[in-house]
Amino acid sequence: MKITIGSFILQQLHALNVDRIYGVPGDYNLSLLELLENDERLAFVGNCNELNASYAADGYARMKGAGALIVTYGVGDLAALSGIAGAYAESSPVICIAGTPPLHAMKNHQLLHHTLGDGNFDNVMNCFKQFTVAQALITPENAAQEIPRVISRAWIEKKPVYL
């Protein structure tokens, strides 16, 4: 049976008993947000900005055991980074899920909005490496292994991760 990457991520969050995901809609995360609309066990809690969303996910994780955050690539995840750094300092397992540009655009180093305009798509991940215990760029080929690996590191180490 085939499953979409987004549905697989939501299944993994269900397994952690996460019932709220904080975030800000953006053009690169709309597909996942559409899946959330039909998910009766997960509620999307929209925030006015990504920093507030990351703080909310941190607070939720402290109370419930794990938290989740949805942002868009570049402007969204970088805006949430201070909250992720705080979650790291306080040992709070926050799963930061960032929508990304299409994989073919990233592979071809296309100049896109929400980027630094240099065709480099590694720079955001490099920033998150400083404040998370695991990170992964999810592709159809690696999703089945990387999503559980990264999320389990958040749960086991009680630190933020980045997908």
C-alpha positions as semicolon CSV with decimal commas, in nm:
position;residue;x (nm);y (nm);z (nm)
1;M;0,000;0,000;0,000
2;K;0,136;0,339;-0,098
3;I;0,111;0,641;0,129
4;T;0,206;1,001;0,070
5;I;0,502;1,152;0,252
6;G;0,272;1,398;0,425
7;S;0,038;1,123;0,545
8;F;0,337;0,927;0,672
9;I;0,461;1,228;0,872
10;L;0,114;1,271;1,024
11;Q;0,105;0,900;1,116
12;Q;0,437;0,940;1,298
13;L;0,298;1,239;1,490
14;H;-0,012;1,037;1,581
15;A;0,218;0,771;1,729
16;L;0,360;1,036;1,962
17;N;0,007;1,145;2,061
18;V;0,060;1,490;1,914
19;D;-0,284;1,641;1,856
20;R;-0,188;1,998;1,765
21;I;0,060;2,133;1,514
22;Y;0,157;2,498;1,531
23;G;0,268;2,702;1,235
24;V;0,217;2,953;0,961
25;P;0,082;2,871;0,614
26;G;0,323;2,929;0,328
27;D;0,342;2,835;-0,035
28;Y;0,581;2,544;0,022
29;N;0,378;2,378;0,300
30;L;0,022;2,404;0,165
31;S;-0,001;2,038;0,059
32;L;0,066;1,922;0,414
33;L;-0,178;2,176;0,554
34;E;-0,445;2,044;0,317
35;L;-0,389;1,695;0,459
36;L;-0,429;1,835;0,809
37;E;-0,771;1,975;0,719
38;N;-0,897;1,618;0,679
39;D;-0,718;1,473;0,981
40;E;-0,958;1,437;1,273
41;R;-0,680;1,368;1,525
42;L;-0,453;1,664;1,448
43;A;-0,549;2,030;1,464
44;F;-0,352;2,303;1,293
45;V;-0,305;2,603;1,521
46;G;-0,217;2,901;1,306
47;N;0,010;3,164;1,451
48;C;0,081;3,522;1,350
49;N;0,448;3,443;1,285
50;E;0,692;3,154;1,291
51;L;0,875;3,262;1,606
52;N;0,550;3,254;1,802
53;A;0,466;2,918;1,645
54;S;0,802;2,773;1,751
55;Y;0,751;2,898;2,108
56;A;0,401;2,747;2,112
57;A;0,531;2,412;1,984
58;D;0,801;2,424;2,253
59;G;0,546;2,487;2,526
60;Y;0,322;2,212;2,393
61;A;0,617;1,969;2,386
62;R;0,699;2,047;2,748
63;M;0,343;1,969;2,851
64;K;0,263;1,674;2,622
65;G;0,600;1,506;2,556
66;A;0,656;1,618;2,195
67;G;0,550;1,910;1,980
68;A;0,531;1,989;1,611
69;L;0,576;2,298;1,399
70;I;0,501;2,358;1,030
71;V;0,674;2,639;0,841
72;T;0,766;2,724;0,486
73;Y;1,116;2,715;0,342
74;G;1,364;2,998;0,399
75;V;1,175;3,287;0,553
76;G;0,958;3,056;0,762
77;D;1,207;2,815;0,907
78;L;1,471;3,082;0,964
79;A;1,212;3,295;1,146
80;A;1,141;2,997;1,374
81;L;1,507;2,923;1,444
82;S;1,534;3,123;1,768
83;G;1,246;2,924;1,916
84;I;1,406;2,600;1,803
85;A;1,733;2,707;1,965
86;G;1,543;2,772;2,287
87;A;1,382;2,428;2,267
88;Y;1,729;2,279;2,220
89;A;1,862;2,460;2,527
90;E;1,566;2,342;2,734
91;S;1,564;1,983;2,600
92;S;1,224;2,010;2,439
93;P;1,142;1,764;2,156
94;V;1,000;1,985;1,882
95;I;0,962;1,842;1,532
96;C;1,009;2,126;1,285
97;I;0,854;2,038;0,949
98;A;0,949;2,279;0,671
99;G;0,794;2,272;0,329
100;T;1,056;2,303;0,056
101;P;1,071;2,404;-0,307
102;P;1,029;2,119;-0,556
103;L;1,319;1,874;-0,544
104;H;1,396;1,927;-0,914
105;A;1,435;2,302;-0,851
106;M;1,671;2,236;-0,562
107;K;1,874;1,984;-0,763
108;N;1,910;2,234;-1,048
109;H;2,003;2,520;-0,812
110;Q;1,721;2,736;-0,944
111;L;1,684;3,089;-0,813
112;L;1,354;3,094;-0,623
113;H;1,171;3,315;-0,378
114;H;1,223;3,254;-0,005
115;T;1,588;3,171;-0,076
116;L;1,906;3,375;-0,071
117;G;1,891;3,387;-0,450
118;D;2,217;3,198;-0,498
119;G;2,085;2,851;-0,584
120;N;2,221;2,710;-0,257
121;F;1,960;2,504;-0,073
122;D;2,198;2,371;0,191
123;N;2,229;2,693;0,389
124;V;1,901;2,661;0,584
125;M;1,974;2,298;0,679
126;N;2,320;2,406;0,791
127;C;2,164;2,664;1,024
128;F;1,936;2,399;1,176
129;K;2,224;2,158;1,228
130;Q;2,345;2,387;1,507
131;F;2,020;2,358;1,706
132;T;1,874;2,014;1,629
133;V;1,990;1,659;1,694
134;A;1,878;1,526;1,356
135;Q;1,785;1,672;1,019
136;A;1,681;1,533;0,683
137;L;1,578;1,652;0,341
138;I;1,292;1,413;0,269
139;T;1,265;1,259;-0,076
140;P;1,041;0,979;-0,205
141;E;1,345;0,750;-0,195
142;N;1,443;0,815;0,168
143;A;1,113;0,903;0,340
144;A;1,042;0,559;0,487
145;Q;1,378;0,552;0,664
146;E;1,450;0,917;0,738
147;I;1,118;1,031;0,884
148;P;1,111;0,767;1,162
149;R;1,485;0,809;1,222
150;V;1,461;1,185;1,271
151;I;1,140;1,182;1,474
152;S;1,268;0,905;1,702
153;R;1,578;1,112;1,777
154;A;1,353;1,395;1,900
155;W;1,164;1,155;2,122
156;I;1,469;0,971;2,259
157;E;1,701;1,269;2,306
158;K;1,433;1,521;2,402
159;K;1,570;1,775;2,156
160;P;1,436;1,943;1,839
161;V;1,471;1,792;1,492
162;Y;1,423;1,928;1,140
163;L;1,246;1,772;0,842
